[in-house]
Short mmCIF file of C-alpha atoms and ligand atoms in Angstrom, two decimals:
data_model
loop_
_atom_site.label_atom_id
_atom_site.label_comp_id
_atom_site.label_asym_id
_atom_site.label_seq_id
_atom_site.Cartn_x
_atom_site.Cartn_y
_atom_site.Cartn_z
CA UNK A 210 -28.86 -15.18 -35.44
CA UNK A 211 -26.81 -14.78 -32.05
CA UNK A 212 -22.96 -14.43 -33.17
CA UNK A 213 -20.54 -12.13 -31.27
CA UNK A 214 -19.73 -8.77 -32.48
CA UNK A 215 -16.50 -6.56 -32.66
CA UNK A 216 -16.45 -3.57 -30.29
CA UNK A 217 -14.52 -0.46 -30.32
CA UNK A 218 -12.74 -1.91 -27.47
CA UNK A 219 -11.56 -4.92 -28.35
CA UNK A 220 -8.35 -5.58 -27.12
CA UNK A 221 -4.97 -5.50 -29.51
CA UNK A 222 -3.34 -8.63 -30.13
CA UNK A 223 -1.92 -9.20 -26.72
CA UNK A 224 -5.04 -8.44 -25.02
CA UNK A 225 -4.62 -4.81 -23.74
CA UNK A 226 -7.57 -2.94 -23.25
CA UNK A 227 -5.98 0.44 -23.07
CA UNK A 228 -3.12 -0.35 -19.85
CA UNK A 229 -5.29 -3.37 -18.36
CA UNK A 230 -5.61 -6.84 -19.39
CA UNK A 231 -2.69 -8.65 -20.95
CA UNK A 232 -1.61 -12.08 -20.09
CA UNK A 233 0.98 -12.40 -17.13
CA UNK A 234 1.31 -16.08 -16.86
CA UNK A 235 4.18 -18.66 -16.11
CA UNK A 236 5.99 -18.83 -19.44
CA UNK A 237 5.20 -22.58 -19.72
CA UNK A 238 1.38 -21.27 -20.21
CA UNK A 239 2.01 -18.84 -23.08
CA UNK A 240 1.61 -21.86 -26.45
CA UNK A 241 -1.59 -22.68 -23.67
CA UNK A 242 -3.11 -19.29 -24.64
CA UNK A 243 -2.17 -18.62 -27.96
CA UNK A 244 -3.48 -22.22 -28.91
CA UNK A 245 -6.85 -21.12 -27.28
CA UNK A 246 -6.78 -17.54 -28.89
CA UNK A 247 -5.93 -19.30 -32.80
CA UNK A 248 -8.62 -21.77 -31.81
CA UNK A 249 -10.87 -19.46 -31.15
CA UNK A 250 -10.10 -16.41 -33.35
CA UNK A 251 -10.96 -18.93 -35.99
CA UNK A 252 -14.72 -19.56 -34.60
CA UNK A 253 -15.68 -16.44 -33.50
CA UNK A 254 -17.45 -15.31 -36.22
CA UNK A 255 -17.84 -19.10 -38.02
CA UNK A 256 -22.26 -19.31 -38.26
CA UNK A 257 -21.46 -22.87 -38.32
CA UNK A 258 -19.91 -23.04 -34.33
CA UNK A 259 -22.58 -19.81 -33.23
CA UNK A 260 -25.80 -22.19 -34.80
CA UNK A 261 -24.68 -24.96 -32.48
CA UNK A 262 -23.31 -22.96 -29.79
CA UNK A 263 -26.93 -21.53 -29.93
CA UNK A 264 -28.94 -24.86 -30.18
CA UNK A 265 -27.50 -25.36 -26.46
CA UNK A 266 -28.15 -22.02 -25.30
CA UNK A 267 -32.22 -22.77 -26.42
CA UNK A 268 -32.71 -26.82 -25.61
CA UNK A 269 -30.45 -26.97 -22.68
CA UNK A 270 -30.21 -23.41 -20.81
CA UNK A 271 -33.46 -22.11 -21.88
CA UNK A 272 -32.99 -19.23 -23.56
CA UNK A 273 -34.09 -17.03 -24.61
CA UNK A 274 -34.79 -15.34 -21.67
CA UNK A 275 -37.78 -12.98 -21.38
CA UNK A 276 -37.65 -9.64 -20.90
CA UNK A 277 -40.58 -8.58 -18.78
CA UNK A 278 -41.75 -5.13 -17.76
CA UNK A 279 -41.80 -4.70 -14.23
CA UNK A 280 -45.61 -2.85 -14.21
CA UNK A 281 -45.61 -2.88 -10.43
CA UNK A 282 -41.84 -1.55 -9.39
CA UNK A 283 -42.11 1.52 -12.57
CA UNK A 284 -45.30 2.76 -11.18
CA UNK A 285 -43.64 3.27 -7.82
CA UNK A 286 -40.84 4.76 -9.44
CA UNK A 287 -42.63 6.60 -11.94
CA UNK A 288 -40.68 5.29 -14.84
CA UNK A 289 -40.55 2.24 -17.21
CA UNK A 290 -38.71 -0.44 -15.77
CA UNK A 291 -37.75 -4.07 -17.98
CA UNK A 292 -36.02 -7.16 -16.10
CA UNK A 293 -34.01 -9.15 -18.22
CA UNK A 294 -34.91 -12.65 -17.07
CA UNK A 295 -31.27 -14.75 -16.89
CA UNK A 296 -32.50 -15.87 -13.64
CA UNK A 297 -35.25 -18.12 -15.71
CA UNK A 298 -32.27 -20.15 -16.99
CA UNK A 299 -31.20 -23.81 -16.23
CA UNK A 300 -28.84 -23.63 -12.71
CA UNK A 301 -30.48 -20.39 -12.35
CA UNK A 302 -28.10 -17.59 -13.37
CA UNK A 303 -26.22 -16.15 -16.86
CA UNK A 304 -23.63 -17.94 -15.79
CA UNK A 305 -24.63 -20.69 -17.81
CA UNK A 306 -24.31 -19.07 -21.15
CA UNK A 307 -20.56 -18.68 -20.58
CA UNK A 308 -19.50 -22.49 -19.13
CA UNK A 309 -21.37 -24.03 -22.01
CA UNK A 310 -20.06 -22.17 -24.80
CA UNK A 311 -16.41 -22.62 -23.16
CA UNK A 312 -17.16 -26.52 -22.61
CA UNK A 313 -18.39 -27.29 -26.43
CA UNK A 314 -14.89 -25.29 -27.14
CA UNK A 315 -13.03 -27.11 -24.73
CA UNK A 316 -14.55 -30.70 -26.02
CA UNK A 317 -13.74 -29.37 -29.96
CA UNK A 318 -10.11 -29.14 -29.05
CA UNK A 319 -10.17 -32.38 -28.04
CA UNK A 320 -9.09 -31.83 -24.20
CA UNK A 321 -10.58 -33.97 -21.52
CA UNK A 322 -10.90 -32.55 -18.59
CA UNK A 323 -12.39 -28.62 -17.25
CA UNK A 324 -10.94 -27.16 -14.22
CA UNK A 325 -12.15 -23.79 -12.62
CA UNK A 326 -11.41 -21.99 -9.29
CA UNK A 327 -14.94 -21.05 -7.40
CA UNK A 328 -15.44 -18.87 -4.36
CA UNK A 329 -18.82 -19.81 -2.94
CA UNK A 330 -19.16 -22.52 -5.51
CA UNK A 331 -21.40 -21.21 -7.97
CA UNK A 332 -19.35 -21.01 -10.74
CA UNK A 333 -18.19 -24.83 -9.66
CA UNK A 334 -21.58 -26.12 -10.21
CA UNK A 335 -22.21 -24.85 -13.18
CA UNK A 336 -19.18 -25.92 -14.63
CA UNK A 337 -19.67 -29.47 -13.48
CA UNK A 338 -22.92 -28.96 -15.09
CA UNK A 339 -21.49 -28.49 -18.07
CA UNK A 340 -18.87 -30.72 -18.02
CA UNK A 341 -21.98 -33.49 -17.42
CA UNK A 342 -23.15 -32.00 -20.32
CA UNK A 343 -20.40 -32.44 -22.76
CA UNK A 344 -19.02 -35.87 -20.82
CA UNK A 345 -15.86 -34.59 -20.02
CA UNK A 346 -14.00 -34.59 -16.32
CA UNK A 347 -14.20 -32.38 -14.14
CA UNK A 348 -12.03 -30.79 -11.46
CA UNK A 349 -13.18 -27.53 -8.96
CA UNK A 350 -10.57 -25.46 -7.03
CA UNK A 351 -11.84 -24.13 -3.88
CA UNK A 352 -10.73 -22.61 -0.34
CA UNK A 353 -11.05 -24.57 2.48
CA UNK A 354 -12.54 -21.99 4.11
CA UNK A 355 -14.94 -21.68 1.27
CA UNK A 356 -15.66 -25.31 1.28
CA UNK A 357 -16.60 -25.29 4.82
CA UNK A 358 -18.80 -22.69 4.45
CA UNK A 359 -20.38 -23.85 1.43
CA UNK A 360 -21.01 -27.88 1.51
CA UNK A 361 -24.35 -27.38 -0.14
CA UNK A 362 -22.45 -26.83 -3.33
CA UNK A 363 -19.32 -28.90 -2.77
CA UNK A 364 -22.32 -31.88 -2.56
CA UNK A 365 -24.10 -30.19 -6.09
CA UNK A 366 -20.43 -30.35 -7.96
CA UNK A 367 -20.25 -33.83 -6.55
CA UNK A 368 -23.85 -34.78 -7.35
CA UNK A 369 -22.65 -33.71 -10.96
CA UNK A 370 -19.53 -35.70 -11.41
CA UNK A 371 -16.87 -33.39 -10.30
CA UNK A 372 -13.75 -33.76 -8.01
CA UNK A 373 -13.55 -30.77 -5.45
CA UNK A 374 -9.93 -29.64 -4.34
CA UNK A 375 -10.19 -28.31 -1.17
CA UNK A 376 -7.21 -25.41 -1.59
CA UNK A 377 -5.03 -24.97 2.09
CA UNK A 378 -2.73 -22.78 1.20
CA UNK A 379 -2.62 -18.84 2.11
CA UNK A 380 -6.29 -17.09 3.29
CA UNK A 381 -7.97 -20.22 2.19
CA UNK A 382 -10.71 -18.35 -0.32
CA UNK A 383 -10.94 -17.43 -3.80
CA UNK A 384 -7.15 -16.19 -4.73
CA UNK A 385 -5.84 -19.29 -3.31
CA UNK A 386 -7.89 -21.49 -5.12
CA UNK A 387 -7.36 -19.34 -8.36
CA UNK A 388 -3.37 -19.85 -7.98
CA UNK A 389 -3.49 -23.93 -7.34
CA UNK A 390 -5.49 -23.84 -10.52
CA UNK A 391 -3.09 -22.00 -12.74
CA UNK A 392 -0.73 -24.30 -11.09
CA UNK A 393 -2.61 -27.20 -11.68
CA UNK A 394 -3.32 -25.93 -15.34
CA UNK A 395 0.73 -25.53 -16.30
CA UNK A 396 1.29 -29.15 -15.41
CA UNK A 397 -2.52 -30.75 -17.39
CA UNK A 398 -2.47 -28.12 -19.97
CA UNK A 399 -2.08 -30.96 -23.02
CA UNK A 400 -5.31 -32.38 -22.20
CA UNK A 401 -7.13 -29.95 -19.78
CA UNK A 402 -9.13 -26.46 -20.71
CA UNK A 403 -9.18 -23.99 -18.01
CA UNK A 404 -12.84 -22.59 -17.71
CA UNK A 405 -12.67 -19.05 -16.41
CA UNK A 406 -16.21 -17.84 -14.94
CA UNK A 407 -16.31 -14.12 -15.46
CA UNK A 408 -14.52 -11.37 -17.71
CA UNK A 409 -10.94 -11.73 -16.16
CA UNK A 410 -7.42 -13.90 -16.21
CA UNK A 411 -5.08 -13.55 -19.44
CA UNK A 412 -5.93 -12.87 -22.91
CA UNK A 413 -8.09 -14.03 -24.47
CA UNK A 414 -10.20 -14.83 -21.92
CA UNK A 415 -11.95 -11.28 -21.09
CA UNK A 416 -12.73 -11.00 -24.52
CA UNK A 417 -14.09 -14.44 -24.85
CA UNK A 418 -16.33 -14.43 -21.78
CA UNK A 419 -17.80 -10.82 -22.89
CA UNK A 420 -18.63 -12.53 -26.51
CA UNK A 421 -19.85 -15.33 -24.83
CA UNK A 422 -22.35 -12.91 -22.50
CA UNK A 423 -23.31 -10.57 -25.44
CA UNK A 424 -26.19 -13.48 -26.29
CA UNK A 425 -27.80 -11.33 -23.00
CA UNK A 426 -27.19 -7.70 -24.46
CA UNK A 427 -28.30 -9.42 -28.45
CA UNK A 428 -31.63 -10.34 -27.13
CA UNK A 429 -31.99 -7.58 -24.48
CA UNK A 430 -31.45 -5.32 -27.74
CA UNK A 431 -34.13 -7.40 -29.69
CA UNK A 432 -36.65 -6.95 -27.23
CA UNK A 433 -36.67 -3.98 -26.08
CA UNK A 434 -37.37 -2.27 -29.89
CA UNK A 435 -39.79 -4.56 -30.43
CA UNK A 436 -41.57 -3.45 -26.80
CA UNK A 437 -40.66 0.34 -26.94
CA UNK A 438 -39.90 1.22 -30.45
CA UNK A 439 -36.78 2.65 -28.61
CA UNK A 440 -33.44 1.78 -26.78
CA UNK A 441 -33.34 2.22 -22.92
CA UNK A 442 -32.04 5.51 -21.41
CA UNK A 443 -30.45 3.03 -19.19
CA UNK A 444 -28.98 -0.51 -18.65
CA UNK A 445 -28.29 -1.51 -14.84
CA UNK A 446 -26.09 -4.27 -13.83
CA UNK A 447 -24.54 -5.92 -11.22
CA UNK A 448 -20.97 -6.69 -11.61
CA UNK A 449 -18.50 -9.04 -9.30
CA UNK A 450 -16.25 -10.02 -12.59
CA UNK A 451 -18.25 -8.20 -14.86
CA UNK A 452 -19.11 -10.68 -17.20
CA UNK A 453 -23.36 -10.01 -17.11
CA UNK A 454 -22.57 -6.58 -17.10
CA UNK A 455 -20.08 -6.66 -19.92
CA UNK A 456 -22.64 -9.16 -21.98
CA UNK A 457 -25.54 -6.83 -21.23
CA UNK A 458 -23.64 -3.30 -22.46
CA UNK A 459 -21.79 -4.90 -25.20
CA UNK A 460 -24.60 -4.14 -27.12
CA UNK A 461 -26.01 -0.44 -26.39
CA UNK A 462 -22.36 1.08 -25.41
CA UNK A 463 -22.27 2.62 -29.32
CA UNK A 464 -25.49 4.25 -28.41
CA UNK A 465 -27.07 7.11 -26.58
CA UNK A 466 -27.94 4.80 -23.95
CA UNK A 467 -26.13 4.91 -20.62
CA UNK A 468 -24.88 1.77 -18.73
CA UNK A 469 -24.45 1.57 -15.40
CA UNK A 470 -21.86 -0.74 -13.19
CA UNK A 471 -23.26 -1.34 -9.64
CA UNK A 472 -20.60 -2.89 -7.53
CA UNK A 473 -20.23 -4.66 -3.81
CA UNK A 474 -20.40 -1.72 -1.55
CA UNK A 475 -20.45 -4.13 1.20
CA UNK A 476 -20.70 -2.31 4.99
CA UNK A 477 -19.83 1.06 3.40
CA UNK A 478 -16.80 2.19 0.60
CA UNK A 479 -15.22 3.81 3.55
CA UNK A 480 -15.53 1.21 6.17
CA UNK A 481 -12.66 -0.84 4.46
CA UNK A 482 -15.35 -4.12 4.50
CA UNK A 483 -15.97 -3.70 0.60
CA UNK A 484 -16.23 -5.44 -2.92
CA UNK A 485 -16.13 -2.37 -5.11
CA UNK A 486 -12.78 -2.82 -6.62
CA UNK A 487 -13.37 0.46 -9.17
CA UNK A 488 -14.42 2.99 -5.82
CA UNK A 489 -11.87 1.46 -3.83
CA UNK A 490 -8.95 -0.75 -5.33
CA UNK A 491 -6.40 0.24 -7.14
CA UNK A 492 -4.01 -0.92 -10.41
CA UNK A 493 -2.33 -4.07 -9.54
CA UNK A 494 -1.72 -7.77 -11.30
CA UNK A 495 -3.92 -10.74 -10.24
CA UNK A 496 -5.00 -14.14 -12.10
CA UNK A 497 -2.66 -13.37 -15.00
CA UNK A 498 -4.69 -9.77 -15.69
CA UNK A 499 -3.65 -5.87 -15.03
CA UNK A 500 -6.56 -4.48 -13.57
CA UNK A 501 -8.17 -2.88 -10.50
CA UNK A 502 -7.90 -5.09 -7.10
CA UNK A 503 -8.81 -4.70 -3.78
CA UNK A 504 -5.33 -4.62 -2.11
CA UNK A 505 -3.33 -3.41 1.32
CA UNK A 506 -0.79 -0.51 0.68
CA UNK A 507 1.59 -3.60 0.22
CA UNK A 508 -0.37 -4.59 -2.33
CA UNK A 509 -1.52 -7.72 -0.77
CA UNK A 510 -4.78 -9.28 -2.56
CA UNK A 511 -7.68 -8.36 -0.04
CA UNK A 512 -10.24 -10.73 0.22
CA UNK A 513 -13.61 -8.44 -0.99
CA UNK A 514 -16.52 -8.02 1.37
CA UNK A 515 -19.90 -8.60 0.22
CA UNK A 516 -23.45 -10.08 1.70
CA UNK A 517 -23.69 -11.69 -1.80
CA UNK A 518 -20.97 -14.30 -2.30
CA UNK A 519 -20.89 -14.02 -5.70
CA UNK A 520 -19.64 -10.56 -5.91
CA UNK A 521 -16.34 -11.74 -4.02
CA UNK A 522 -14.26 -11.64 -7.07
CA UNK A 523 -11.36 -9.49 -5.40
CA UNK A 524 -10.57 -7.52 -8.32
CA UNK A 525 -12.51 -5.99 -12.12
CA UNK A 526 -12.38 -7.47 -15.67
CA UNK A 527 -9.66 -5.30 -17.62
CA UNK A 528 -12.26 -3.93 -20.47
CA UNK A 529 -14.46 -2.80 -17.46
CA UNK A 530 -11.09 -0.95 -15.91
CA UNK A 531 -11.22 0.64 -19.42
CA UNK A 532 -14.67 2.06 -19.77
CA UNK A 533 -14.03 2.99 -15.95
CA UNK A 534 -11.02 5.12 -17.24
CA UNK A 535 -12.55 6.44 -20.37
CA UNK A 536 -16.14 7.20 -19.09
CA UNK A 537 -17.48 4.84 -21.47
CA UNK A 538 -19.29 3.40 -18.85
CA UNK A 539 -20.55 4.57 -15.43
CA UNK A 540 -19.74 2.51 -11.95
CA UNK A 541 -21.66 2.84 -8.58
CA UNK A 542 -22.41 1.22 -5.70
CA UNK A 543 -24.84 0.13 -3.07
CA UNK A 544 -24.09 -1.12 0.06
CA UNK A 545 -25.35 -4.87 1.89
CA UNK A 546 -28.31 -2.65 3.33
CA UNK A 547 -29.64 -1.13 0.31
CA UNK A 548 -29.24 -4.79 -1.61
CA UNK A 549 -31.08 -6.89 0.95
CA UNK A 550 -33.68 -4.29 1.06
CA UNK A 551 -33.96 -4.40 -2.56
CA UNK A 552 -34.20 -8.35 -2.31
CA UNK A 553 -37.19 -8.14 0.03
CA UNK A 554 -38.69 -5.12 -2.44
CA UNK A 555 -38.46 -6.94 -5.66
CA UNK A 556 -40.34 -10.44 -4.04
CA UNK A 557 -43.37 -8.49 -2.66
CA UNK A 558 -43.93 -6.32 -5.64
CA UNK A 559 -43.11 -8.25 -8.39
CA UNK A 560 -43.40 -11.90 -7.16
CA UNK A 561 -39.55 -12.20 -7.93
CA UNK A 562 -36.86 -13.48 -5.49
CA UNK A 563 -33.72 -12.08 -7.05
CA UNK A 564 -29.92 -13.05 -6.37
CA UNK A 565 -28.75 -11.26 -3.27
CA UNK A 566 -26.30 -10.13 -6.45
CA UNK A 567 -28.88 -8.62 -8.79
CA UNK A 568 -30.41 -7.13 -5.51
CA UNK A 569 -27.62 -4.89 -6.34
CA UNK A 570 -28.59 -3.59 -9.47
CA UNK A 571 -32.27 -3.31 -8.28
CA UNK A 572 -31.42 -1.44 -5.28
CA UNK A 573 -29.64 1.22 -7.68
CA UNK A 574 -33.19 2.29 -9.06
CA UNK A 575 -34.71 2.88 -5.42
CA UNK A 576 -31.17 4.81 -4.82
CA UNK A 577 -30.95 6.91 -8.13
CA UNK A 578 -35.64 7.33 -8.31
CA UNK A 579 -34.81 11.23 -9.41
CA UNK A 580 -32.37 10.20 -12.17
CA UNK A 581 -34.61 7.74 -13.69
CA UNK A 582 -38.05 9.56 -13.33
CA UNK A 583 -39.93 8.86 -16.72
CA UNK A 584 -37.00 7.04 -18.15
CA UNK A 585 -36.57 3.48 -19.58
CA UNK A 586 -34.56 1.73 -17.63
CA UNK A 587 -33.72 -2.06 -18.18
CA UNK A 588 -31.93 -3.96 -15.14
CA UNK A 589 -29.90 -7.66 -16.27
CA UNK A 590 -31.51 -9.70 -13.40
CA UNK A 591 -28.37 -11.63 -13.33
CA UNK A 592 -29.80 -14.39 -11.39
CA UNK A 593 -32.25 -15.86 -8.96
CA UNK A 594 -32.51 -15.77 -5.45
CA UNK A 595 -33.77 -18.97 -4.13
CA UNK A 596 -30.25 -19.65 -2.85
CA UNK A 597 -30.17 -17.06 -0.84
CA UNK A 598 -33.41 -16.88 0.90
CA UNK A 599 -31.46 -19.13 4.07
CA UNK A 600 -29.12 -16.34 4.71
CA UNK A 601 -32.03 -13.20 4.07
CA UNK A 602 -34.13 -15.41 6.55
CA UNK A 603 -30.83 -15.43 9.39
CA UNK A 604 -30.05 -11.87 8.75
CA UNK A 605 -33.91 -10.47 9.24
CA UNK A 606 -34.22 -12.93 12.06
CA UNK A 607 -31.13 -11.05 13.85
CA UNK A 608 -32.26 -7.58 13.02
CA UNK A 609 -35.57 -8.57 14.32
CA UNK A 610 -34.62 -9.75 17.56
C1 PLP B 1469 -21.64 -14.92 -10.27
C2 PLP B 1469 -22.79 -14.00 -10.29
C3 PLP B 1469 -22.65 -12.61 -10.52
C4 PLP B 1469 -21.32 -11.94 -10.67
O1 PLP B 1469 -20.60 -12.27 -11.81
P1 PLP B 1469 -20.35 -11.29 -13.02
O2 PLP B 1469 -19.24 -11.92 -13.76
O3 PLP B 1469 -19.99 -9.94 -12.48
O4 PLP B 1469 -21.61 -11.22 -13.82
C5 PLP B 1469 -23.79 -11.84 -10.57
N1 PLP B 1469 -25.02 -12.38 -10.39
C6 PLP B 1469 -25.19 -13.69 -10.17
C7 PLP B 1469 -26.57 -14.22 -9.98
C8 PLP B 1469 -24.09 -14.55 -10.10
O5 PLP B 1469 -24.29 -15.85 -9.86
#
């Protein structure tokens, strides 16, 4: 049965993996947090809450997801190549495994009402989605900016119930909108859970999210011994936050097996138009978390550049700062090019649309084909791609003309 495990790097009792993570919020926040982190200490490993925290995962999201070998792609490459299938879940992504978990949480504290900050929206809707779910209100932070650019979703999020905030302060994006919902969240907190969408903000939230993901790495795990005898030479994944990534390695990190970080190289690492906070950010504070941001000299929050909107998270998780720092992990990039490439690649062979953001992690085999020769290789297909075969279809029309 699916129940979250201990790693080597959990974090201590304030949340420090190593120097990052930790919980820098308004003081008024800190009974907030530790009421969430008793809460939850006390279910983490309770069969009782992971049985029905399951149930959801299977009726409702679909799981669990396949893992299918890509025959096509691994003869090309000359190696043996598995997708892990979150894009076959309900709304489409893994993101769904974490907002349900942290809604049945949220409705067995007895609070009322989820907020969450969203970039492009994605991690709006499926918040709403839950919160339809589990019949409790809903309210999504997001940059006017982003709201402008993204009405498809602001109408989804409405479709499902919730109230979108339209956030005018500062650059009008993602940090904005992650500020006016801390803010937001100091003056609700009695009666309203914060849902975070990736591995980031204060303690305990990295930790939770990764537990919550690990349901991808348990099965991927399963799977994989029962179709090779053997574990993967390597595990690929895309990473904005880091929280597919993080779910993914959780469970083959112990083991010879090496995992792989593929970030937003946008235009180029050195062009300055970037989302790969690891290759180019540095140590700074953000949305109550030490980690690595994308910043100015200043250290001014810079808004990360990436054909795939939802790699714009500007910063890192902290545990993924961690395995950055102690090798435990390995991070690379590929650029916009290499991903939309890999978008059109994976459709014709396979007969699979991907995310533009799991393009990522499938443009890393075509990148790294001497590394992997005659290796098994397992990519988390964090998502599907039918949302982003409008903006493929503008882009190749450009290029074309
Ligand atoms: C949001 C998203 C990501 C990035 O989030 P992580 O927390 O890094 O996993 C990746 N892929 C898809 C399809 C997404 O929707």
């Amino acid at each position: 049965m699916f129940m979250p495990q201990r790693l080597l790097s959990d974090p201590d009792s304030q949340g420090h993996f190593g120097k990052f993570g930790g919980r820098f919020v308004p003081e008024t926040l800190m009974p907030t947090l530790l009421e969430l982190e008793n809460f939850y200490e006390k279910l983490r490993f309770d069969k009782i809450f992971w049985e029905e925290a399951y149930r959801y995962l299977v009726e409702y999201a679909n799981r669990p997801s396949p893992l299918y070998f890509a025959s096509k792609i691994s003869k090309e490459l000359d190696c043996i190549v598995y997708l892990k299938r979150e894009d076959l879940n309900h709304t489409g992504s893994h993101k769904i495994n974490n907002v349900l978990i942290q809604a049945l949480l949220a409705k067995k504290m007895g609070k009322k009402r989820l907020i969450a900050e969203t970039g492009a929206g994605q991690h709006g809707v499926a918040t709403a989605t839950a919160a339809a779910l589990f019949g409790l209100e809903c309210e999504i932070f997001m940059g006017a900016k982003d709201v402008a650019r993204q009405a498809l979703n602001v109408f989804r999020m409405e479709l499902l119930g919730a109230c979108v905030h339209s956030v005018t302060s500062g650059s009008q994006t993602l940090k904005d909108a992650m500020n006016d919902a801390i803010k937001y969240w100091v003056t609700n907190h009695e009666d309203t859970f914060y849902l975070i969408g990736t591995v980031a903000g204060p303690h305990p939230y990295p930790k939770m999210v990764r537990d919550f993901q690990s349901v991808i790495g348990y099965e991927t795990r399963e799977q994989i011994l029962k179709a090779q005898g053997v574990l993967p030479d390597f595990v690929i994944a895309c990473i904005g936050g880091g929280s597919n990534a993080a779910g993914i390695f959780s469970h083959f990190i112990n083991d010879d097996t090496i995992c792989i970080g593929v970030e937003a190289g946008g235009l180029g690492i050195s062009s300055g138009r970037c989302g790969a906070s690891l290759q180019c950010g540095t140590p700074g504070i953000l949305h109550g978390q030490l980690s690595y941001y994308m910043q100015s000299d200043e250290g001014q929050i810079q808004e990360a550049h990436s054909l795939s909107a939802g790699l714009d998270y500007p910063g890192i998780g902290p545990e993924h700062a961690y395995w950055f720092e102690k090798g435990i992990v390995k991070y690379d990039y590929v650029t916009d090019k290499e991903a939309l490439d890999a978008f059109c690649w994976l459709s014709k062979s396979e007969g699979i649309i991907p995310a533009l953001e799991s393009s990522h992690a499938v443009a890393y085999l075509k990148k790294n084909i001497d590394k992997i020769r005659n290796k098994i290789v397992v990519v988390s297909l964090s998502g599907r791609g039918d949302k982003d075969v409008a903006q493929v279809q503008e882009i190749l029309g450009k290029q074309g003309a």
